[in-house]
């Protein structure tokens, strides 16, 4: 594979230091540490670094980030040569791709060991299922966390998505936030969107209704799909709608003149095609009836095994269940007939 020279954007690494280094413990539960200062303001630089770049863009060719646990930084000696040993510390290092002048981010994760009790820094994450009981290997605790400051939240990680799209929807005033995310999920989503685009379906605006959920958030959620071992806690699941016309609702994907559950079948066919072409990205697909003003939506994940289901807020006879697919029911609540997180989306529509 040809080696290309890529200019580097220098970024001040994320610090996440705890003021005073002290942590109080009460009844075995660590209290939230004092808030720490965080600096993360990307700056461009023309300093060159030699990297084999083509493989970094993923199967879709649309990835704009590589997530690196500290131990994996050694796989990129060019980064270590340029940044020195500091490259193993949590942070975002930006490169500029010369062929299209696009940005590419190497993100060194904050390691799992930095989670103390139910907190990382001041951010409340809770307890992963594997910390409480024995779980299958595909439910292992995450390798690490992306440390996200206000300045880094809008970092473009692929053609359609930013870090902000996948943040848990709580603790609005707490920064930095911590995010678990897998590149395979972003790659699969981009492949699905590319498949839809090939059919002439616009995908200019994709809304992630729910991306990463911290275990503490998932545990208190009542919305459909918030299972104890939900894949959202592992950074490899997203609930999405396609809203190219930006009216706040799922688009009429099948072009029959109405937005309804049938539009999710268009996404279903695209996911099936992507999984046939890339079996290493196999995972779950959940298709949901409208649970609020956003209309129907799709859950897509890369759990590693095939799973299919549907869910709705209507009677058991509403909609069609595909062969081999189980139907899950939920009870709508609230003035806009939405549950949990979806009710929050209703409020945003006002």
XYZ file of C-alpha atoms in Angstrom:
350
model
C 0.000 0.000 0.000
C 1.381 3.405 -0.981
C 2.602 5.715 1.760
C 1.291 9.255 1.669
C 2.423 12.353 3.467
C -0.249 13.932 5.601
C 0.068 17.333 7.269
C -0.733 17.334 10.973
C -3.092 19.450 12.994
C -1.676 19.942 16.468
C -4.162 19.649 19.306
C -3.644 20.241 23.004
C -4.358 16.820 24.566
C -7.362 16.349 26.812
C -6.206 16.514 30.406
C -9.035 15.351 32.667
C -6.867 15.898 35.769
C -8.580 15.705 39.145
C -8.069 18.795 41.295
C -6.038 17.834 44.342
C -6.054 14.174 43.339
C -8.375 13.294 46.221
C -11.510 11.164 46.056
C -13.869 10.745 48.982
C -15.598 7.425 49.585
C -18.938 7.066 51.361
C -20.498 3.643 51.901
C -18.282 2.220 49.182
C -19.573 4.650 46.531
C -17.057 7.280 45.286
C -18.428 10.798 45.292
C -18.069 12.854 42.134
C -14.615 14.510 42.124
C -14.197 18.237 41.781
C -14.614 19.567 38.265
C -11.420 19.553 36.223
C -10.214 21.961 33.576
C -10.179 20.597 30.030
C -8.450 22.097 27.004
C -9.209 20.732 23.549
C -8.995 23.334 20.804
C -7.910 21.836 17.450
C -5.257 23.835 15.615
C -3.935 23.104 12.141
C -0.309 22.527 11.332
C 1.538 21.736 8.111
C 4.068 19.473 9.828
C 4.195 16.245 7.730
C 3.864 12.685 9.012
C 4.028 9.542 6.878
C 1.050 7.221 7.230
C -0.657 4.600 5.097
C -3.996 6.371 4.912
C -6.353 4.392 2.647
C -7.232 1.739 5.250
C -8.154 4.371 7.833
C -11.263 5.446 5.922
C -13.054 2.157 6.629
C -15.123 -0.061 4.364
C -17.379 2.886 3.555
C -14.493 5.213 2.724
C -16.269 7.775 4.903
C -14.630 7.423 8.315
C -12.782 10.470 9.613
C -11.467 9.100 12.893
C -9.477 6.233 14.381
C -10.064 5.356 18.045
C -6.942 4.195 19.858
C -6.659 2.579 23.275
C -3.231 3.703 24.583
C -1.755 0.237 23.988
C -2.637 0.409 20.282
C -0.747 3.626 19.623
C 2.310 1.430 19.039
C 0.608 0.237 15.830
C 1.153 3.737 14.412
C 4.872 4.474 14.852
C 4.567 7.557 12.639
C 2.294 9.126 15.243
C 4.679 8.345 18.069
C 7.613 9.682 16.074
C 5.807 12.953 15.468
C 4.062 13.547 18.804
C 6.497 11.694 21.056
C 5.413 9.662 24.062
C 2.577 12.115 24.778
C 0.547 10.469 22.014
C -0.380 7.688 24.447
C -2.183 10.182 26.689
C -5.896 10.842 26.099
C -6.372 13.420 23.377
C -7.390 14.253 19.826
C -4.684 14.670 17.174
C -5.874 15.974 13.834
C -4.460 15.306 10.397
C -5.330 16.986 7.113
C -5.731 14.621 4.170
C -4.018 16.303 1.210
C -6.069 14.694 -1.545
C -9.325 16.386 -0.445
C -8.160 18.678 2.377
C -10.476 16.875 4.828
C -9.741 16.412 8.515
C -8.934 13.073 10.098
C -8.733 12.570 13.858
C -6.701 10.097 15.872
C -8.381 9.873 19.276
C -6.441 8.278 22.117
C -8.970 6.918 24.600
C -9.004 7.477 28.331
C -8.433 3.953 29.707
C -11.051 1.952 31.581
C -8.971 2.090 34.766
C -9.740 5.816 35.036
C -13.320 4.929 35.944
C -13.550 5.157 39.738
C -16.730 3.648 41.086
C -19.632 5.095 39.146
C -17.790 8.200 37.888
C -15.125 9.259 35.426
C -13.970 12.649 36.570
C -17.178 14.558 37.366
C -19.249 12.581 34.852
C -21.656 9.967 36.248
C -21.614 6.799 34.153
C -22.851 4.123 36.571
C -21.965 0.429 36.439
C -21.694 -1.762 33.367
C -23.446 -5.148 33.511
C -20.074 -6.916 33.540
C -19.135 -5.133 36.766
C -22.152 -6.606 38.539
C -22.387 -10.138 37.174
C -20.772 -12.567 34.743
C -21.615 -11.654 31.140
C -20.845 -13.167 27.703
C -17.622 -11.985 26.051
C -19.465 -9.610 23.708
C -20.640 -7.756 26.829
C -17.166 -7.113 28.215
C -16.508 -3.734 29.775
C -15.363 -1.071 27.281
C -11.648 -0.667 26.549
C -11.809 3.048 27.189
C -13.640 6.335 26.723
C -13.520 9.289 24.371
C -13.129 12.404 26.510
C -15.369 15.046 24.926
C -15.100 18.737 25.724
C -17.476 21.435 24.495
C -14.896 22.339 21.854
C -14.557 18.747 20.632
C -18.251 17.800 20.627
C -18.780 18.854 17.007
C -15.744 16.984 15.701
C -16.694 15.298 12.406
C -16.006 11.572 12.793
C -17.464 10.514 9.433
C -19.272 12.043 6.485
C -22.611 12.225 8.326
C -21.769 12.110 12.044
C -20.094 14.076 14.843
C -19.166 13.071 18.394
C -22.132 15.085 19.686
C -24.546 12.829 17.794
C -23.700 9.893 20.094
C -23.472 11.570 23.516
C -25.860 10.475 26.264
C -28.751 12.945 26.636
C -28.232 14.005 30.251
C -25.848 15.947 32.543
C -26.048 18.881 30.164
C -23.847 21.180 32.272
C -21.106 18.638 32.962
C -17.977 18.747 30.807
C -15.988 16.821 29.844
C -18.412 14.081 28.933
C -17.286 10.525 28.262
C -18.349 8.509 25.257
C -18.043 4.842 24.301
C -18.152 4.322 20.548
C -17.069 1.706 18.022
C -15.776 2.545 14.570
C -17.620 -0.484 13.164
C -20.958 1.118 14.028
C -20.098 4.360 12.240
C -18.809 2.408 9.241
C -22.004 0.314 9.068
C -24.244 3.374 9.319
C -22.319 5.055 6.499
C -22.595 1.914 4.362
C -26.360 1.813 4.929
C -26.626 5.474 3.948
C -24.506 4.873 0.838
C -26.869 2.025 -0.118
C -29.868 4.347 0.249
C -28.128 7.073 -1.757
C -27.535 4.568 -4.580
C -31.334 4.170 -4.711
C -31.791 7.917 -5.073
C -32.849 8.481 -1.447
C -31.457 11.749 -0.002
C -29.492 11.306 3.255
C -28.288 14.857 3.851
C -29.491 14.911 7.458
C -29.409 11.817 9.647
C -30.598 12.265 13.233
C -29.290 9.962 15.971
C -32.157 9.778 18.451
C -30.106 7.696 20.865
C -26.459 6.687 20.562
C -24.306 5.856 23.579
C -26.183 5.483 26.852
C -24.266 5.419 30.104
C -25.414 2.504 32.278
C -26.824 4.875 34.903
C -28.934 6.583 32.233
C -30.012 3.299 30.685
C -30.972 1.885 34.098
C -33.445 4.675 34.858
C -34.865 4.889 31.340
C -38.367 3.649 30.621
C -38.342 3.982 26.855
C -38.563 0.934 24.645
C -35.300 -0.872 24.046
C -33.648 0.201 27.318
C -32.787 -3.370 28.303
C -30.416 -4.149 31.170
C -27.713 -5.215 28.719
C -28.651 -2.756 25.957
C -26.045 -2.514 23.219
C -26.265 1.274 23.517
C -24.056 0.956 26.626
C -21.258 -0.524 24.512
C -21.097 2.163 21.847
C -22.169 -0.114 19.018
C -25.858 0.824 18.628
C -27.803 3.812 17.358
C -31.474 4.694 16.892
C -31.777 6.820 13.759
C -34.139 8.618 11.431
C -33.412 10.084 8.009
C -34.664 13.657 7.826
C -33.249 15.141 4.634
C -36.054 17.728 4.409
C -35.326 18.791 8.032
C -38.949 18.844 9.152
C -38.113 16.921 12.330
C -39.617 13.618 11.170
C -38.573 10.470 9.373
C -38.747 11.024 5.623
C -41.130 9.257 3.264
C -38.458 6.771 2.232
C -40.703 4.494 0.167
C -42.301 7.510 -1.568
C -45.890 6.426 -1.077
C -46.961 9.872 0.097
C -47.189 9.082 3.827
C -44.666 8.668 6.654
C -45.411 5.430 8.488
C -43.909 2.156 9.638
C -43.588 0.960 6.037
C -40.763 3.471 5.525
C -38.556 1.503 7.909
C -38.640 -1.426 5.472
C -36.451 0.634 3.144
C -33.833 0.780 5.908
C -34.359 -2.917 6.598
C -33.461 -3.835 3.012
C -30.392 -1.579 3.078
C -29.140 -3.147 6.319
C -29.666 -6.649 4.949
C -27.634 -5.777 1.863
C -24.783 -4.307 3.915
C -24.645 -7.366 6.189
C -24.547 -9.710 3.195
C -21.631 -7.769 1.733
C -19.869 -7.289 5.093
C -20.735 -10.208 7.413
C -18.204 -8.915 9.942
C -20.651 -6.043 10.591
C -23.621 -8.290 11.375
C -25.797 -7.135 14.254
C -29.240 -6.136 15.424
C -31.971 -4.316 13.541
C -35.039 -3.079 15.393
C -37.843 -1.301 13.521
C -40.148 0.904 15.579
C -43.503 2.571 15.010
C -43.831 6.260 15.819
C -43.259 7.011 19.525
C -43.510 10.785 19.252
C -43.163 13.575 16.711
C -40.123 12.031 15.035
C -42.137 9.254 13.436
C -40.890 5.681 12.956
C -37.212 4.937 13.482
C -34.641 2.161 13.194
C -32.213 0.700 15.730
C -28.976 -0.511 14.093
C -26.091 -2.203 15.906
C -22.968 -4.298 15.336
C -23.271 -6.746 18.238
C -21.652 -9.527 16.196
C -24.708 -11.781 15.945
C -27.857 -11.380 13.869
C -30.959 -10.118 15.709
C -34.234 -8.751 14.330
C -37.297 -7.319 16.080
C -40.072 -4.767 15.788
C -41.694 -2.565 18.403
C -44.721 -0.300 18.407
C -46.971 1.841 20.547
C -50.162 0.614 18.951
C -52.258 -2.531 19.230
C -50.773 -5.932 18.576
C -52.603 -6.035 15.253
C -51.042 -2.800 14.013
C -48.419 -3.200 11.328
C -46.942 -6.368 9.951
C -44.430 -8.634 11.634
C -41.945 -10.233 9.285
C -41.414 -13.998 9.553
C -39.000 -14.869 12.326
C -39.228 -11.406 13.872
C -40.646 -10.917 17.352
C -42.972 -8.028 18.174
C -42.402 -5.997 21.327
C -45.073 -3.767 22.829
C -44.689 -0.554 24.803
C -47.117 1.804 26.477
C -47.170 5.409 25.263
C -47.166 8.127 27.919
C -47.103 11.911 27.954
C -49.008 14.491 25.982
C -47.184 13.724 22.754
C -47.567 9.969 23.241
C -43.888 9.317 23.709
C -41.824 7.424 26.247
C -38.710 8.352 28.193
C -36.116 9.763 25.869
C -38.677 10.156 23.103
C -40.712 12.422 25.375
C -37.653 14.657 25.608
C -37.691 14.827 21.834
C -41.311 16.018 21.982
C -40.207 18.899 24.187
C -37.534 19.866 21.677
C -40.149 20.128 18.940
C -42.029 22.915 20.773
